[in-house]
Structure formats: structure tokens, C-alpha cells
């Protein structure tokens, strides 16, 4: 068995398989930088969830059905919106809760670690903005402060702006994601090609 395999990691094409409790070499996974000078690369402990489209599909279909129902029954639009939120939210939460996950110590250099932290902050801000927007829209409709059509237009524009902000922040490039998680460990996507090459070389050197 190679040193890399013994430590619980190996390169598979463009992914990095990391076993539970594995200790990865100090090579930044986002830019390939080595730990030179010493302390440049540290390990960031993260709980990674397996990429899962089920929550997105449920939310998308549910949103489309709710929108159609609200158009068809305008007098009951507010009640439909509130009722759908109360039904869909637990379903999405349950799917999220059952998603496979694994704790991984990710080697990141100082700058990539800072970009990761900023990404987490942006992501929370985007989710918070969407939740507050939905709450404000519900209040506006239930309190008859604004017409349903106005709330829908404003909500649509705000949603597009949030998506544009996420794209401009280059959110996917800030993180490493787990394409799947099983008994062997987590298959990580988004690892820098240079880092993968160096990790593969480390494994080959250990085997020779």
C-alpha cells in the first residue's frame, strides 16, 4: 500500500478521494501552493455535504406550482403562499438533513482560506436576503400594503439581483464540493489541477 493510500487519500481523474479522518498533505487544494514558508498552508475543518439536486428540484417544482395556483386563485394568493411555505420548508429541510456528509480537514493557503471565509459570509447573506424578502413579501400581501402583482415583480427582480451577485462573487470557485460520499470517503471536486498533480506525484514518490 502506498503512503498516500495509507493516509486515506488518492487522486481519481479530476477528483480527490478523501477517506474519513484522513490527513491530507499541506498542499493548498484551491491553488496548489506548498507550505512554504512554513505556516502558509493550514488545514480548515469543514463538514462537506454531498451535492444533491433533490432539494432544488422540489423547491423549483413547488415554486412553479405555487405561482400557478396564485395566478389562478388571486383572492387566495396570500393563503396559498403561506400554506406552501409551511409545507415545502419541512420537506426541503428533511432532504437536507438526510444528505450524506463528512468532516474533512482541507489544506488551504492563507489567501484561499480567506476567500473561502468570504464565500461563506456571502452565501449566508444571500440566503438571509432571500428569507427576508419572502417574509417582507408575505407581510405586504397579507397586510394588503401592496398589490400581489407588484410584490411578484419586485420579488422576481430581487431574486435575479441575488443570482447576479452570486455569479459576480464567483461562489463555486471559492469552495471544494463533494460529488458523492460513501464508505470509502468523499470525492472532492473543485480541487486545483496543479494540486491534484502534486498530490498524485507525492503518492507516486511514496510508492517508489
XYZ file of C-alpha atoms in Angstrom, residues 44-158:
115
model
C -9.565 24.092 7.521
C -12.075 21.753 9.165
C -15.309 21.659 7.162
C -18.384 19.447 7.078
C -18.998 18.775 3.388
C -22.413 17.662 2.155
C -22.863 15.507 -0.907
C -24.026 17.560 -3.880
C -27.726 16.805 -4.173
C -30.229 18.254 -6.643
C -33.323 16.888 -4.914
C -33.858 19.959 -2.744
C -33.505 22.227 -5.768
C -35.929 20.139 -7.812
C -38.508 20.090 -5.009
C -38.135 23.845 -4.468
C -38.359 24.585 -8.200
C -41.411 22.428 -8.847
C -43.067 23.636 -5.682
C -42.414 27.262 -6.601
C -43.827 26.767 -10.094
C -46.989 25.093 -8.761
C -47.470 27.778 -6.124
C -47.019 30.550 -8.692
C -49.608 28.935 -10.976
C -52.044 28.486 -8.085
C -51.594 32.106 -7.019
C -52.327 33.288 -10.565
C -55.429 31.100 -10.799
C -56.788 31.994 -7.375
C -55.786 35.611 -6.839
C -58.144 36.156 -3.918
C -56.421 33.345 -2.003
C -52.866 34.163 -3.141
C -51.626 35.112 0.323
C -53.050 31.977 1.947
C -51.557 29.807 -0.801
C -48.137 31.413 -0.346
C -48.122 30.947 3.424
C -49.504 27.398 3.243
C -46.998 26.347 0.583
C -44.125 27.762 2.626
C -45.246 25.821 5.693
C -45.444 22.596 3.628
C -42.330 22.924 1.461
C -39.938 24.176 4.138
C -40.044 20.950 6.243
C -39.652 18.795 3.097
C -36.589 20.708 1.935
C -35.155 20.634 5.473
C -35.682 16.852 5.698
C -33.920 16.256 2.358
C -31.049 18.458 3.504
C -30.838 16.675 6.870
C -30.610 13.239 5.201
C -27.883 14.299 2.745
C -24.646 12.301 3.304
C -21.877 14.386 4.860
C -18.269 14.044 6.006
C -15.917 16.143 8.091
C -12.722 16.904 6.129
C -9.619 18.892 7.054
C -8.915 20.854 3.875
C -5.400 22.245 3.326
C -5.727 25.886 2.198
C -3.206 28.694 1.898
C -3.831 31.993 3.661
C -5.442 33.743 0.666
C -7.613 30.782 -0.399
C -8.748 30.280 3.187
C -9.763 33.963 3.319
C -11.667 33.595 0.013
C -13.455 30.552 1.454
C -14.453 32.519 4.576
C -15.716 35.397 2.421
C -17.704 32.907 0.347
C -19.368 31.528 3.477
C -20.255 35.078 4.522
C -21.667 35.887 1.053
C -23.660 32.664 0.970
C -25.252 33.391 4.344
C -26.018 36.945 3.233
C -27.699 35.684 0.034
C -29.825 33.156 1.931
C -30.704 35.764 4.558
C -31.706 38.258 1.867
C -33.988 35.687 0.224
C -35.627 34.739 3.534
C -36.170 38.375 4.493
C -37.535 39.096 1.023
C -40.057 36.262 1.289
C -41.094 37.442 4.749
C -41.471 41.042 3.575
C -43.493 39.903 0.559
C -45.809 37.824 2.740
C -46.337 40.747 5.117
C -47.031 43.100 2.216
C -49.615 40.737 0.711
C -51.267 39.692 3.977
C -51.439 43.301 5.188
C -52.696 44.452 1.768
C -49.882 47.007 1.684
C -49.069 46.266 -1.953
C -50.861 44.516 -4.820
C -49.902 40.885 -5.403
C -48.612 41.731 -8.889
C -46.260 44.395 -7.529
C -44.893 42.032 -4.878
C -44.321 39.335 -7.512
C -42.464 41.714 -9.846
C -40.301 43.142 -7.058
C -39.585 39.626 -5.769
C -38.582 38.431 -9.234
C -36.230 41.370 -9.760
C -34.690 40.887 -6.306
